[in-house]
PDB file of C-alpha atoms and ligand atoms in Angstrom:
ATOM      1  CA  MET A   1     -32.605  -4.376   2.775  1.00 68.00           C
ATOM      2  CA  ASP A   2     -34.119  -7.039   2.094  1.00 67.00           C
ATOM      3  CA  THR A   3     -33.077  -9.863  -0.010  1.00 72.00           C
ATOM      4  CA  ILE A   4     -34.751 -11.847  -2.304  1.00 72.00           C
ATOM      5  CA  PRO A   5     -34.941 -15.726  -1.666  1.00 73.00           C
ATOM      6  CA  MET A   6     -32.841 -17.873  -4.149  1.00 70.00           C
ATOM      7  CA  ARG A   7     -34.320 -21.510  -5.060  1.00 69.00           C
ATOM      8  CA  ASP A   8     -31.871 -24.067  -5.730  1.00 76.00           C
ATOM      9  CA  PRO A   9     -30.587 -24.033  -8.303  1.00 87.00           C
ATOM     10  CA  GLU A  10     -30.647 -21.090  -9.083  1.00 91.00           C
ATOM     11  CA  ARG A  11     -31.296 -19.976 -12.961  1.00 93.00           C
ATOM     12  CA  PRO A  12     -29.284 -17.951 -14.761  1.00 94.00           C
ATOM     13  CA  GLU A  13     -31.988 -15.720 -15.656  1.00 95.00           C
ATOM     14  CA  ALA A  14     -32.692 -15.639 -12.365  1.00 96.00           C
ATOM     15  CA  ARG A  15     -30.350 -14.973 -11.059  1.00 96.00           C
ATOM     16  CA  LEU A  16     -29.333 -11.870 -13.037  1.00 97.00           C
ATOM     17  CA  LEU A  17     -32.471 -10.416 -12.348  1.00 97.00           C
ATOM     18  CA  ARG A  18     -31.826 -10.614  -8.513  1.00 97.00           C
ATOM     19  CA  ALA A  19     -28.529  -8.643  -9.152  1.00 98.00           C
ATOM     20  CA  ALA A  20     -30.287  -6.385 -11.131  1.00 98.00           C
ATOM     21  CA  THR A  21     -33.255  -6.022  -8.542  1.00 97.00           C
ATOM     22  CA  PHE A  22     -30.269  -5.624  -5.430  1.00 97.00           C
ATOM     23  CA  ALA A  23     -28.546  -2.751  -7.594  1.00 97.00           C
ATOM     24  CA  ALA A  24     -32.154  -0.911  -8.048  1.00 96.00           C
ATOM     25  CA  ARG A  25     -32.558  -1.256  -4.430  1.00 95.00           C
ATOM     26  CA  VAL A  26     -29.068   0.088  -3.187  1.00 94.00           C
ATOM     27  CA  HIS A  27     -29.541   2.669  -5.800  1.00 94.00           C
ATOM     28  CA  ALA A  28     -32.847   3.930  -5.190  1.00 92.00           C
ATOM     29  CA  THR A  29     -32.199   7.388  -4.000  1.00 91.00           C
ATOM     30  CA  HIS A  30     -28.613   7.544  -6.429  1.00 90.00           C
ATOM     31  CA  LYS A  31     -28.481   9.618  -9.425  1.00 91.00           C
ATOM     32  CA  ARG A  32     -26.326  10.083 -12.012  1.00 89.00           C
ATOM     33  CA  LYS A  33     -24.340  13.588 -12.009  1.00 87.00           C
ATOM     34  CA  GLY A  34     -25.088  14.745 -15.371  1.00 84.00           C
ATOM     35  CA  ALA A  35     -27.830  17.888 -16.028  1.00 81.00           C
ATOM     36  CA  SER A  36     -30.603  15.087 -16.754  1.00 84.00           C
ATOM     37  CA  ALA A  37     -30.012  13.463 -13.292  1.00 86.00           C
ATOM     38  CA  GLU A  38     -31.148  10.047 -14.759  1.00 90.00           C
ATOM     39  CA  PRO A  39     -31.338   7.425 -12.231  1.00 93.00           C
ATOM     40  CA  TYR A  40     -27.992   5.490 -10.988  1.00 94.00           C
ATOM     41  CA  VAL A  41     -29.583   2.246 -11.774  1.00 96.00           C
ATOM     42  CA  ASN A  42     -29.876   3.391 -15.838  1.00 96.00           C
ATOM     43  CA  HIS A  43     -25.741   3.302 -15.872  1.00 96.00           C
ATOM     44  CA  VAL A  44     -25.087   0.022 -14.243  1.00 97.00           C
ATOM     45  CA  LEU A  45     -28.172  -1.709 -16.380  1.00 98.00           C
ATOM     46  CA  GLU A  46     -26.093  -0.105 -19.315  1.00 98.00           C
ATOM     47  CA  VAL A  47     -23.078  -1.710 -18.037  1.00 98.00           C
ATOM     48  CA  ALA A  48     -24.269  -4.882 -17.779  1.00 98.00           C
ATOM     49  CA  ALA A  49     -25.533  -4.756 -20.876  1.00 98.00           C
ATOM     50  CA  ILE A  50     -22.672  -3.736 -22.576  1.00 98.00           C
ATOM     51  CA  LEU A  51     -20.747  -6.963 -21.354  1.00 98.00           C
ATOM     52  CA  ALA A  52     -23.787  -9.595 -22.153  1.00 98.00           C
ATOM     53  CA  ALA A  53     -23.787  -7.857 -25.711  1.00 98.00           C
ATOM     54  CA  HIS A  54     -20.302  -8.653 -26.101  1.00 97.00           C
ATOM     55  CA  GLY A  55     -19.948 -12.007 -25.152  1.00 96.00           C
ATOM     56  CA  ALA A  56     -18.454 -11.409 -21.345  1.00 98.00           C
ATOM     57  CA  PRO A  57     -18.781 -13.953 -18.676  1.00 97.00           C
ATOM     58  CA  GLU A  58     -21.786 -14.088 -16.918  1.00 97.00           C
ATOM     59  CA  GLU A  59     -19.748 -13.511 -13.536  1.00 97.00           C
ATOM     60  CA  ALA A  60     -18.916 -10.466 -15.415  1.00 98.00           C
ATOM     61  CA  VAL A  61     -22.147  -9.445 -16.075  1.00 98.00           C
ATOM     62  CA  LEU A  62     -23.410 -10.221 -12.843  1.00 98.00           C
ATOM     63  CA  ALA A  63     -20.251  -7.799 -11.546  1.00 98.00           C
ATOM     64  CA  GLY A  64     -21.505  -4.986 -13.799  1.00 98.00           C
ATOM     65  CA  LEU A  65     -25.034  -4.880 -12.132  1.00 98.00           C
ATOM     66  CA  LEU A  66     -23.387  -5.031  -8.764  1.00 98.00           C
ATOM     67  CA  HIS A  67     -20.379  -2.966  -9.927  1.00 97.00           C
ATOM     68  CA  ASP A  68     -21.650   0.510  -7.946  1.00 95.00           C
ATOM     69  CA  THR A  69     -23.172  -0.894  -4.978  1.00 95.00           C
ATOM     70  CA  VAL A  70     -20.420  -0.791  -2.363  1.00 94.00           C
ATOM     71  CA  GLU A  71     -18.463   2.470  -3.657  1.00 90.00           C
ATOM     72  CA  ASP A  72     -21.884   4.413  -3.484  1.00 87.00           C
ATOM     73  CA  SER A  73     -23.916   3.084  -0.460  1.00 88.00           C
ATOM     74  CA  ASP A  74     -21.210   4.114   1.605  1.00 85.00           C
ATOM     75  CA  LYS A  75     -23.043   7.162   3.392  1.00 85.00           C
ATOM     76  CA  ASP A  76     -26.071   5.016   3.168  1.00 85.00           C
ATOM     77  CA  PRO A  77     -27.978   3.112   6.336  1.00 86.00           C
ATOM     78  CA  ASP A  78     -27.517   0.579   5.311  1.00 85.00           C
ATOM     79  CA  PRO A  79     -23.933   0.865   2.811  1.00 93.00           C
ATOM     80  CA  ILE A  80     -23.238  -3.081   0.921  1.00 95.00           C
ATOM     81  CA  THR A  81     -20.315  -4.149   2.207  1.00 95.00           C
ATOM     82  CA  HIS A  82     -17.884  -6.916   0.202  1.00 96.00           C
ATOM     83  CA  GLU A  83     -18.949  -9.682   3.014  1.00 96.00           C
ATOM     84  CA  ARG A  84     -22.793  -8.467   1.814  1.00 96.00           C
ATOM     85  CA  LEU A  85     -21.893  -9.353  -1.986  1.00 97.00           C
ATOM     86  CA  VAL A  86     -20.442 -12.628  -0.802  1.00 97.00           C
ATOM     87  CA  ALA A  87     -23.208 -14.400   1.037  1.00 97.00           C
ATOM     88  CA  GLU A  88     -25.887 -13.391  -1.920  1.00 96.00           C
ATOM     89  CA  PHE A  89     -23.644 -13.732  -4.968  1.00 97.00           C
ATOM     90  CA  GLY A  90     -20.527 -15.592  -3.782  1.00 97.00           C
ATOM     91  CA  GLU A  91     -16.772 -14.719  -3.865  1.00 97.00           C
ATOM     92  CA  VAL A  92     -16.129 -14.789  -7.478  1.00 98.00           C
ATOM     93  CA  VAL A  93     -18.650 -12.032  -8.896  1.00 98.00           C
ATOM     94  CA  ALA A  94     -18.080 -10.356  -5.068  1.00 98.00           C
ATOM     95  CA  GLY A  95     -13.964 -10.378  -6.071  1.00 98.00           C
ATOM     96  CA  VAL A  96     -14.709  -9.009  -9.689  1.00 98.00           C
ATOM     97  CA  VAL A  97     -17.002  -5.900  -8.040  1.00 97.00           C
ATOM     98  CA  ALA A  98     -13.790  -5.835  -5.015  1.00 97.00           C
ATOM     99  CA  GLU A  99     -11.612  -5.254  -8.766  1.00 96.00           C
ATOM    100  CA  ALA A 100     -13.706  -2.457  -9.848  1.00 95.00           C
ATOM    101  CA  THR A 101     -14.164  -0.404  -6.476  1.00 93.00           C
ATOM    102  CA  ASP A 102     -11.742   2.664  -5.442  1.00 91.00           C
ATOM    103  CA  ASP A 103     -10.805   2.999  -2.249  1.00 90.00           C
ATOM    104  CA  LYS A 104     -12.175   6.264  -1.284  1.00 87.00           C
ATOM    105  CA  SER A 105      -9.990   6.564   1.749  1.00 90.00           C
ATOM    106  CA  LEU A 106      -7.171   7.745  -0.711  1.00 95.00           C
ATOM    107  CA  PRO A 107      -8.147  11.258  -2.395  1.00 95.00           C
ATOM    108  CA  LYS A 108      -9.686  11.116  -6.060  1.00 94.00           C
ATOM    109  CA  GLU A 109      -6.466  12.222  -8.044  1.00 94.00           C
ATOM    110  CA  VAL A 110      -5.145   9.607  -6.191  1.00 96.00           C
ATOM    111  CA  ARG A 111      -7.604   6.647  -7.166  1.00 96.00           C
ATOM    112  CA  LYS A 112      -7.461   8.117 -10.774  1.00 96.00           C
ATOM    113  CA  ALA A 113      -3.659   8.113 -10.794  1.00 97.00           C
ATOM    114  CA  LEU A 114      -4.294   4.043  -9.452  1.00 96.00           C
ATOM    115  CA  GLN A 115      -6.980   3.230 -12.050  1.00 96.00           C
ATOM    116  CA  VAL A 116      -4.478   3.903 -14.482  1.00 97.00           C
ATOM    117  CA  ARG A 117      -1.603   2.041 -13.096  1.00 97.00           C
ATOM    118  CA  LEU A 118      -3.507  -0.864 -11.862  1.00 97.00           C
ATOM    119  CA  ALA A 119      -5.783  -1.806 -15.144  1.00 97.00           C
ATOM    120  CA  PRO A 120      -3.246  -4.258 -16.588  1.00 97.00           C
ATOM    121  CA  LYS A 121      -3.027  -5.787 -13.080  1.00 97.00           C
ATOM    122  CA  LYS A 122      -6.761  -7.050 -13.208  1.00 98.00           C
ATOM    123  CA  THR A 123      -8.816 -10.038 -13.875  1.00 98.00           C
ATOM    124  CA  ASP A 124     -10.106 -10.491 -17.662  1.00 98.00           C
ATOM    125  CA  ALA A 125     -13.497 -10.220 -16.139  1.00 98.00           C
ATOM    126  CA  ALA A 126     -12.818  -7.161 -13.975  1.00 98.00           C
ATOM    127  CA  LYS A 127     -10.714  -5.545 -17.256  1.00 98.00           C
ATOM    128  CA  MET A 128     -14.330  -6.128 -19.352  1.00 98.00           C
ATOM    129  CA  LEU A 129     -16.786  -4.670 -16.538  1.00 98.00           C
ATOM    130  CA  LYS A 130     -13.958  -1.501 -16.245  1.00 98.00           C
ATOM    131  CA  LEU A 131     -14.630  -1.466 -20.003  1.00 98.00           C
ATOM    132  CA  ALA A 132     -17.897  -1.258 -20.096  1.00 98.00           C
ATOM    133  CA  ASP A 133     -17.734   1.323 -16.675  1.00 97.00           C
ATOM    134  CA  LYS A 134     -15.466   4.116 -19.119  1.00 98.00           C
ATOM    135  CA  ILE A 135     -17.762   3.239 -22.070  1.00 98.00           C
ATOM    136  CA  SER A 136     -20.816   3.914 -20.237  1.00 97.00           C
ATOM    137  CA  ASN A 137     -19.757   6.613 -18.375  1.00 96.00           C
ATOM    138  CA  LEU A 138     -17.958   8.363 -21.683  1.00 96.00           C
ATOM    139  CA  ARG A 139     -21.207   8.082 -23.279  1.00 95.00           C
ATOM    140  CA  ALA A 140     -22.943   9.928 -20.633  1.00 93.00           C
ATOM    141  CA  ILE A 141     -20.179  12.960 -20.644  1.00 91.00           C
ATOM    142  CA  ALA A 142     -20.942  13.225 -24.624  1.00 88.00           C
ATOM    143  CA  ALA A 143     -24.802  13.730 -24.393  1.00 87.00           C
ATOM    144  CA  SER A 144     -25.391  15.019 -20.769  1.00 86.00           C
ATOM    145  CA  PRO A 145     -22.368  16.202 -18.920  1.00 87.00           C
ATOM    146  CA  PRO A 146     -22.151  17.143 -15.301  1.00 88.00           C
ATOM    147  CA  ALA A 147     -23.572  21.319 -14.990  1.00 86.00           C
ATOM    148  CA  GLY A 148     -20.663  22.937 -14.403  1.00 88.00           C
ATOM    149  CA  TRP A 149     -18.061  20.642 -15.767  1.00 90.00           C
ATOM    150  CA  ASP A 150     -16.462  22.674 -18.472  1.00 91.00           C
ATOM    151  CA  HIS A 151     -14.720  21.945 -22.108  1.00 91.00           C
ATOM    152  CA  ALA A 152     -11.258  20.870 -20.404  1.00 93.00           C
ATOM    153  CA  ARG A 153     -12.680  19.024 -17.513  1.00 93.00           C
ATOM    154  CA  ARG A 154     -14.891  17.114 -19.871  1.00 93.00           C
ATOM    155  CA  LEU A 155     -11.829  16.739 -22.117  1.00 94.00           C
ATOM    156  CA  GLU A 156      -9.531  15.778 -19.038  1.00 95.00           C
ATOM    157  CA  TYR A 157     -12.145  12.609 -18.002  1.00 95.00           C
ATOM    158  CA  ILE A 158     -11.896  11.392 -21.708  1.00 96.00           C
ATOM    159  CA  GLY A 159      -8.414  11.595 -21.818  1.00 96.00           C
ATOM    160  CA  TRP A 160      -7.819   9.996 -18.367  1.00 97.00           C
ATOM    161  CA  ALA A 161     -10.393   7.439 -19.044  1.00 97.00           C
ATOM    162  CA  GLY A 162      -8.417   6.549 -22.324  1.00 98.00           C
ATOM    163  CA  ARG A 163      -5.482   6.275 -20.707  1.00 98.00           C
ATOM    164  CA  VAL A 164      -7.361   3.827 -17.737  1.00 98.00           C
ATOM    165  CA  ALA A 165      -8.588   1.984 -20.737  1.00 98.00           C
ATOM    166  CA  ALA A 166      -4.873   1.747 -22.696  1.00 98.00           C
ATOM    167  CA  GLY A 167      -4.276  -0.751 -19.954  1.00 98.00           C
ATOM    168  CA  LEU A 168      -7.278  -2.868 -19.436  1.00 98.00           C
ATOM    169  CA  ARG A 169      -7.111  -3.874 -23.997  1.00 97.00           C
ATOM    170  CA  GLY A 170      -6.470  -6.887 -25.570  1.00 97.00           C
ATOM    171  CA  VAL A 171      -9.171  -9.714 -23.080  1.00 97.00           C
ATOM    172  CA  ASN A 172     -12.459  -8.672 -25.347  1.00 98.00           C
ATOM    173  CA  PRO A 173     -11.381  -7.543 -29.056  1.00 98.00           C
ATOM    174  CA  ALA A 174     -15.212  -6.369 -29.066  1.00 97.00           C
ATOM    175  CA  LEU A 175     -15.320  -4.223 -26.051  1.00 98.00           C
ATOM    176  CA  ASP A 176     -11.578  -2.710 -27.819  1.00 98.00           C
ATOM    177  CA  VAL A 177     -13.457  -1.883 -30.530  1.00 98.00           C
ATOM    178  CA  LEU A 178     -16.750  -0.349 -29.112  1.00 98.00           C
ATOM    179  CA  PHE A 179     -14.414   1.591 -26.192  1.00 98.00           C
ATOM    180  CA  GLU A 180     -12.016   2.430 -29.284  1.00 98.00           C
ATOM    181  CA  VAL A 181     -15.539   3.963 -31.154  1.00 98.00           C
ATOM    182  CA  THR A 182     -16.930   5.394 -28.446  1.00 98.00           C
ATOM    183  CA  TYR A 183     -14.006   7.365 -27.273  1.00 97.00           C
ATOM    184  CA  ARG A 184     -13.620   8.930 -30.800  1.00 97.00           C
ATOM    185  CA  GLU A 185     -17.247  10.099 -30.951  1.00 96.00           C
ATOM    186  CA  ALA A 186     -16.953  11.794 -27.720  1.00 95.00           C
ATOM    187  CA  VAL A 187     -13.711  13.236 -28.563  1.00 94.00           C
ATOM    188  CA  ALA A 188     -15.582  14.851 -31.963  1.00 94.00           C
ATOM    189  CA  ARG A 189     -18.788  15.911 -30.304  1.00 92.00           C
ATOM    190  CA  LEU A 190     -16.184  17.666 -27.901  1.00 89.00           C
ATOM    191  CA  ALA A 191     -14.355  19.485 -30.778  1.00 90.00           C
ATOM    192  CA  GLN A 192     -17.649  20.576 -31.946  1.00 89.00           C
ATOM    193  CA  GLU A 193     -18.423  22.475 -29.423  1.00 82.00           C
ATOM    194  CA  ALA A 194     -14.976  23.666 -29.108  1.00 68.00           C
TER     195      ALA A 194
HETATM  196 ZN1   ZN B 201     -19.981   2.655 -12.804  1.00 71.61          ZN
END
């Protein structure tokens, strides 16, 4: 994958769009799991937009754009590594992405339990990123659930997201409120279908 040339000093909006372009290229062939199979990049743009709109620091917004590039490119011909993110976006942003990346060598249930347990130990930027990620995922589960996800499985996901979020609260009150509203809406929507 080509690198977009950087100019020194790079303006913040140039860096932001470079990260968005980087993410769009990495996720070019990836789709969301939902029935509407949205382009994956829509998700990372939404996460970054939520962070930017709620006063998150620049490194959190940039990490929002990049947060799934390592985890979701492992089967690609040119997988994105932590080192690559460090080279392109610096230690701080790459570090926040690393905090939000699951260890895919572990079984899914272990990864999910670890997300709950490790949430309170994350840096503030990573907590905000993970909260915005869960907000985007809860919206997607409510609006366009993955094919084959029955009521029980969606309910289980929403409950788990709530348990992870409990450990992420307290660093950004506006995001905490948005999570709460989104969580309640997802539960209400599912209850209607029952
Ligand atoms: Zn995500």
